[in-house]
Short mmCIF file of C-alpha atoms in Angstrom, two decimals:
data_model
loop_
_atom_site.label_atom_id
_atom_site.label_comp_id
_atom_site.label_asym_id
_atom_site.label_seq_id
_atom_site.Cartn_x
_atom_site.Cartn_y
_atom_site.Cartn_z
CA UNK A 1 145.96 105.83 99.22
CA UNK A 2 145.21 107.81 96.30
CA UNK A 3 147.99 108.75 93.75
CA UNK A 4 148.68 112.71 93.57
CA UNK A 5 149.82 113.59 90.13
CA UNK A 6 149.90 116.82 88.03
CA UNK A 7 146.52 118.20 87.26
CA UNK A 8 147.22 119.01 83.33
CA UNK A 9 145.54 121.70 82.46
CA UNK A 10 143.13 121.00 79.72
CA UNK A 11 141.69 122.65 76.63
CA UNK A 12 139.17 121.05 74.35
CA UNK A 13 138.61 123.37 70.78
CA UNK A 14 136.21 122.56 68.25
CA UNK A 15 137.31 121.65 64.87
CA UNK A 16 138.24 124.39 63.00
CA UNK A 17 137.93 126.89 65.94
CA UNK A 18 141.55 128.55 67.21
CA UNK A 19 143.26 127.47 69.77
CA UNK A 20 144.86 129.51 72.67
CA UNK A 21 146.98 127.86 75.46
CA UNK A 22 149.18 130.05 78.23
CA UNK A 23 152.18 129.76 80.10
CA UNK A 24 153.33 131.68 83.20
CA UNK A 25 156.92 131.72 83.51
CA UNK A 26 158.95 131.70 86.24
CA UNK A 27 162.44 133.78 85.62
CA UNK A 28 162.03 137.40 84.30
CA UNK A 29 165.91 136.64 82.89
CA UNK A 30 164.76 134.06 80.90
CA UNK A 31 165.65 135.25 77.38
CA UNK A 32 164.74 132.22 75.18
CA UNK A 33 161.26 130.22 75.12
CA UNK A 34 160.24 127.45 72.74
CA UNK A 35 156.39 126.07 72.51
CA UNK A 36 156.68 121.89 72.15
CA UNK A 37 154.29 119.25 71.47
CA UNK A 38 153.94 115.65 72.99
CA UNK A 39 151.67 113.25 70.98
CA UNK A 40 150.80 110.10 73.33
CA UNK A 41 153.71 108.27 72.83
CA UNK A 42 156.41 110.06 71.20
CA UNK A 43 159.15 112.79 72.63
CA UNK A 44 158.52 116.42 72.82
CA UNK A 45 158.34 117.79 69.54
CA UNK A 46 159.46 121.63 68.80
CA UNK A 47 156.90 123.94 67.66
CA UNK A 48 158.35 127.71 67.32
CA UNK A 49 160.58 129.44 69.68
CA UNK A 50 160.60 133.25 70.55
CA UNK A 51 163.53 135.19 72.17
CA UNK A 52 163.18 137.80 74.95
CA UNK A 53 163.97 140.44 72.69
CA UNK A 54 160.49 140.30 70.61
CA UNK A 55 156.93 140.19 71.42
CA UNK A 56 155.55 138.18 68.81
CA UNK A 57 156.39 135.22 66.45
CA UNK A 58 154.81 133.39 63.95
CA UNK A 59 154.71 130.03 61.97
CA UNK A 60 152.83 128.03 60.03
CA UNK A 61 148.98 128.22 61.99
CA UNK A 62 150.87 129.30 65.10
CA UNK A 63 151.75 132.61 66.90
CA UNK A 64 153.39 132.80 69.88
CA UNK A 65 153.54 135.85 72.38
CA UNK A 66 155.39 136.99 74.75
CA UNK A 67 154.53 139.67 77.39
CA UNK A 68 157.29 140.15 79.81
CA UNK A 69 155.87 142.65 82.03
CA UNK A 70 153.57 139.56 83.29
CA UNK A 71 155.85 136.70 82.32
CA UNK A 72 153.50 134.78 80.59
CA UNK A 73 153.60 133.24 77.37
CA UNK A 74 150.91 132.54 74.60
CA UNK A 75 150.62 129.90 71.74
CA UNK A 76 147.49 129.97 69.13
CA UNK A 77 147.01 127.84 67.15
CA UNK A 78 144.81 128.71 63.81
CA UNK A 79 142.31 126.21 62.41
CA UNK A 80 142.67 123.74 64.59
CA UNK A 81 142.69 120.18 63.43
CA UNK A 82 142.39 116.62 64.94
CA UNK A 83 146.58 116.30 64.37
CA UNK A 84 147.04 119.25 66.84
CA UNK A 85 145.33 117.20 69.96
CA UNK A 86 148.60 116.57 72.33
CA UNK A 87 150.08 118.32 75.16
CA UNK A 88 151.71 121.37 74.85
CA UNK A 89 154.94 122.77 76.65
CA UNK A 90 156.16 125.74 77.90
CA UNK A 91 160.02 125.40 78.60
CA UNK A 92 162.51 128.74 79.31
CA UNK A 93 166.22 129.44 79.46
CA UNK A 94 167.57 131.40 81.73
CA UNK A 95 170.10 133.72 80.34
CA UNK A 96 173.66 132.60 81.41
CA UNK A 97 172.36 128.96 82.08
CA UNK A 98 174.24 127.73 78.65
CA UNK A 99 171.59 125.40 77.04
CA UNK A 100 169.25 124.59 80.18
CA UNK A 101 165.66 124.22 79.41
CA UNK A 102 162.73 124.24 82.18
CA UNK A 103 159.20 122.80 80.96
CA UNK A 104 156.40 124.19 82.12
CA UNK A 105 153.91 121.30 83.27
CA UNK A 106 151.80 121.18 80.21
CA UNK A 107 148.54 121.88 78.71
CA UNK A 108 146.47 118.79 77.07
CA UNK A 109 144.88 119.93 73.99
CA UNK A 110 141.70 117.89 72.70
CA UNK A 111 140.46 118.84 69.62
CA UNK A 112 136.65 117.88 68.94
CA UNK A 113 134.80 116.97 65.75
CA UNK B 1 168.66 112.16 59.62
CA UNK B 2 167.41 110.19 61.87
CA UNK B 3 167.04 112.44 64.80
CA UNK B 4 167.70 111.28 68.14
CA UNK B 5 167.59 107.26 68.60
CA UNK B 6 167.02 105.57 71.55
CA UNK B 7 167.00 102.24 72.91
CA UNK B 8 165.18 100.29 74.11
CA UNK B 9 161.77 101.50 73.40
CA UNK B 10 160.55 99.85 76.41
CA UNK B 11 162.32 98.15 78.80
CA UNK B 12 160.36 96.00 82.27
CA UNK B 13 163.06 94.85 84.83
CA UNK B 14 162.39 93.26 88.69
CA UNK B 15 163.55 95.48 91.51
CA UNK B 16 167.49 95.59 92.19
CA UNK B 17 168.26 94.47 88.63
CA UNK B 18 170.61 97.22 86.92
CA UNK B 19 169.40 98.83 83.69
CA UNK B 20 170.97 100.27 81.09
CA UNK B 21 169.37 103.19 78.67
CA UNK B 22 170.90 104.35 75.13
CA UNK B 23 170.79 107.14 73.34
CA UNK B 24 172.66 108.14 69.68
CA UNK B 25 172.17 112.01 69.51
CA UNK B 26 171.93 113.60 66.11
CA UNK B 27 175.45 114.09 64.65
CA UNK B 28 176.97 117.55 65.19
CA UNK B 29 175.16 118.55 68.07
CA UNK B 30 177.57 119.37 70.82
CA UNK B 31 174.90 119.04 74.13
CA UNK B 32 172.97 115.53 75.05
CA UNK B 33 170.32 115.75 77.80
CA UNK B 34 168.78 113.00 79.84
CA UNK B 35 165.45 114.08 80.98
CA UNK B 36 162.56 111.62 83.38
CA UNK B 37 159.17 112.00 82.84
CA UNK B 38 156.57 110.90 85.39
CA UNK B 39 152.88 112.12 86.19
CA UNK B 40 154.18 113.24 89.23
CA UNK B 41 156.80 115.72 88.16
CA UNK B 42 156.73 116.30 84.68
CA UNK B 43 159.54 116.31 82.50
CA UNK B 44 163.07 116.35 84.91
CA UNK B 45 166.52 117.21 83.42
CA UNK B 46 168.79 114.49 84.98
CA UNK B 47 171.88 115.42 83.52
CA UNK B 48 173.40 117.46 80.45
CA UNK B 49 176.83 116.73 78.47
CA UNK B 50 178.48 119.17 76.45
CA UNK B 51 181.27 117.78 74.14
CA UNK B 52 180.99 114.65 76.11
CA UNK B 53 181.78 116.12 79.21
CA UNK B 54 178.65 116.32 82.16
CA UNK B 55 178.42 119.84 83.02
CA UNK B 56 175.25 120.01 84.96
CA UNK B 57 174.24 116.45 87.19
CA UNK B 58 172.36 117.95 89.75
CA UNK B 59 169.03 116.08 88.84
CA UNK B 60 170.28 112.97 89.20
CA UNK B 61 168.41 111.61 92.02
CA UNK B 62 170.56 109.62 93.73
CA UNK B 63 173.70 107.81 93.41
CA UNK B 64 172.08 104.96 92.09
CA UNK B 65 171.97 106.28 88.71
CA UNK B 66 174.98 106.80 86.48
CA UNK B 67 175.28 108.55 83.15
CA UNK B 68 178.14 108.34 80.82
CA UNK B 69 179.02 109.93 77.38
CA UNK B 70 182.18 108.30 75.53
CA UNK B 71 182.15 109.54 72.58
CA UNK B 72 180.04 112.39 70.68
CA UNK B 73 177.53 110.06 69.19
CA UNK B 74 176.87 107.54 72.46
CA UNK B 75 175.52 107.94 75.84
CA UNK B 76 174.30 105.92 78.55
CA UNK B 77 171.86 106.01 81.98
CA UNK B 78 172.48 103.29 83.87
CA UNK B 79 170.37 102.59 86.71
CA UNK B 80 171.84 100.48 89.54
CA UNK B 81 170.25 98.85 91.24
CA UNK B 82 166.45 99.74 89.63
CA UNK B 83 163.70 100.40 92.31
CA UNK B 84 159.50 100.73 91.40
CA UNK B 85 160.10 104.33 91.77
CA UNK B 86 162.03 104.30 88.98
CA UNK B 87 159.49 103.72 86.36
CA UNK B 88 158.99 106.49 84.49
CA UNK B 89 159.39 107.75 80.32
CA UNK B 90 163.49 108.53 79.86
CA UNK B 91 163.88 110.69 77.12
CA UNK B 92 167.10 111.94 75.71
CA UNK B 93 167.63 115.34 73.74
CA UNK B 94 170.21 116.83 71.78
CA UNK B 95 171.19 120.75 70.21
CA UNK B 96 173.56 122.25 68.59
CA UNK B 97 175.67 125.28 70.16
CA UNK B 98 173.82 127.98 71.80
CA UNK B 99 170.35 125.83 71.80
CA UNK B 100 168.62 128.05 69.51
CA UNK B 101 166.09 126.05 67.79
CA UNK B 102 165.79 124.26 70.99
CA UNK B 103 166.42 120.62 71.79
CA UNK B 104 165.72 117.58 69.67
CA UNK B 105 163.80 114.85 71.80
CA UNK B 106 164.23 110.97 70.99
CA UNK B 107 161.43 108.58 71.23
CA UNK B 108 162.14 107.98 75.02
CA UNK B 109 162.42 104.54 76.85
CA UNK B 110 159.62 103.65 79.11
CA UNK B 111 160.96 101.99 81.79
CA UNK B 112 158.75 99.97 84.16
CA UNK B 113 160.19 98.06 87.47
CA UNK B 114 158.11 95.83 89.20
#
C-alpha cells in the first residue's frame, strides 16, 4: 500500500522577497519557543528563540512573533536568499517541564531564483 | 568547539543485529537528548539525561532500545535487537541549565535496517 507520511507544509519565496512561515502551538503554558532550521542532511540548527513574556524578537534578517491569545507563532525572514531554503521548526516548552522541547512538524522553505 | 559529535554518520545493519549509537555532547552542558526522526512522525524525544542521570524515558518505544550516559561527555542508544522499523535519522542534542538558547543538535546517525 501506499506510505502515509507528514504532509510538510511548503513555502516557495522568490529571491529577495520575505519570507513568512507560522506555527500553531499547542500548550497556552508554554513559556519558551525557539525557531530551528534543518538543511538536507544536517541536525536542527537554532535560529532565535522568544520567551512568553514578549511579543516580538529580532535577529539578524529574522523576527519572530508571538501572539498568545491565538497560540501561534511567526518567523520572517528578510531578503531571502538561496542559503535560507530548509525546513523550519517550531518547538515549545512547557513551563515546569525542565528542558523538554516539542517540534512542531515543519515547514519546507524553497527559495527560487 | 566542536558542538555535538556523533557517530556513526550512517550506520546499515540486517534485522535482529544490535546497534549501537554515540554521541559526545558539548562540554558543560548538563542535559543530553536522544531524539528519532522519521517521515512519519517527525522529530521524537526518546529520552533526556540530566547530569547523567535519565529523567524523562517515556519515548522510548519499546524495551528493545536502551540508552545509557556514563559520564558527562558520553552517551549511548543501543538498539537490541534492530527491526526495519527502526530506520530512521537519530539525532542527539545537548543545553546548558535552564535550556535557554535552546538545544544544540549533532549531525545525527541515519540508521537503515534491512
Amino acid at each position: 500500500g501506499e506510505s502515509v507520511g507528514l504532509h510538510l507544509p511548503t513555502l516557495s519565496v522568490q529571491e529577495g522577497d520575505n519570507s513568512i512561515i507560522n506555527c500553531a502551538y499547542s500548550n497556552s503554558a508554554s513559556d519558551y519557543f525557539i525557531w530551528y532550521k534543518q538543511e538536507s542532511g544536517k541536525g536542527p540548527q537554532f535560529i532565535i528563540d522568544i520567551r512568553s513574556n514578549m511579543d516580538k524578537r529580532q535577529g539578524q534578517r529574522v523576527t519572530v512573533l508571538l501572539n498568545k491569545t491565538v497560540k501561534h507563532l511567526s518567523l520572517q525572514i528578510a531578503a531571502t536568499q538561496p542559503g535560507d531554503s530548509a525546513v523550519y521548526f517550531c518547538a515549545e516548552r512547557f513551563s515546569g517541564s525542565a528542558r523538554q522541547l516539542t517540534f512542531g512538524s515543519g515547514t519546507q522553505l524553497t527559495v527560487l531564483p | 568547539d566542536a558542538g555535538v559529535i556523533q557517530s556513526p554518520r550512517h550506520e546499515v545493519t540486517e534485522m535482529g543485529q544490535e546497534v549501537t549509537l554515540r554521541c559526545k555532547p558539548i562540554s558543560g552542558h548538563n542535559s543530553l537528548f536522544w531524539y528519532r526522526q522519521t517521515m512519519m512522525r517527525g522529530l521524537e524525544l526518546l529520552i533526556y539525561f540530566n547530569n547523567n542521570v535519565p529523567i524523562d524515558d517515556s519515548g522510548m518505544p519499546e524495551d528493545r532500545f536502551s540508552a545509557k550516559m556514563p559520564n558527562a561527555s558520553f552517551s549511548t542508544l543501543k538498539i537490541q535487537p534492530s527491526e526495519p522499523r527502526d530506520s530512521a535519522v537519530y539525532f542527539c542534542a545537548s543545553s546548558s541549565t535552564g535550556g535557554v538558547g535552546g538545544y544544540t543538535f549533532g549531525s545525527g546517525t541515519r540508521l537503515t535496517v534491512v
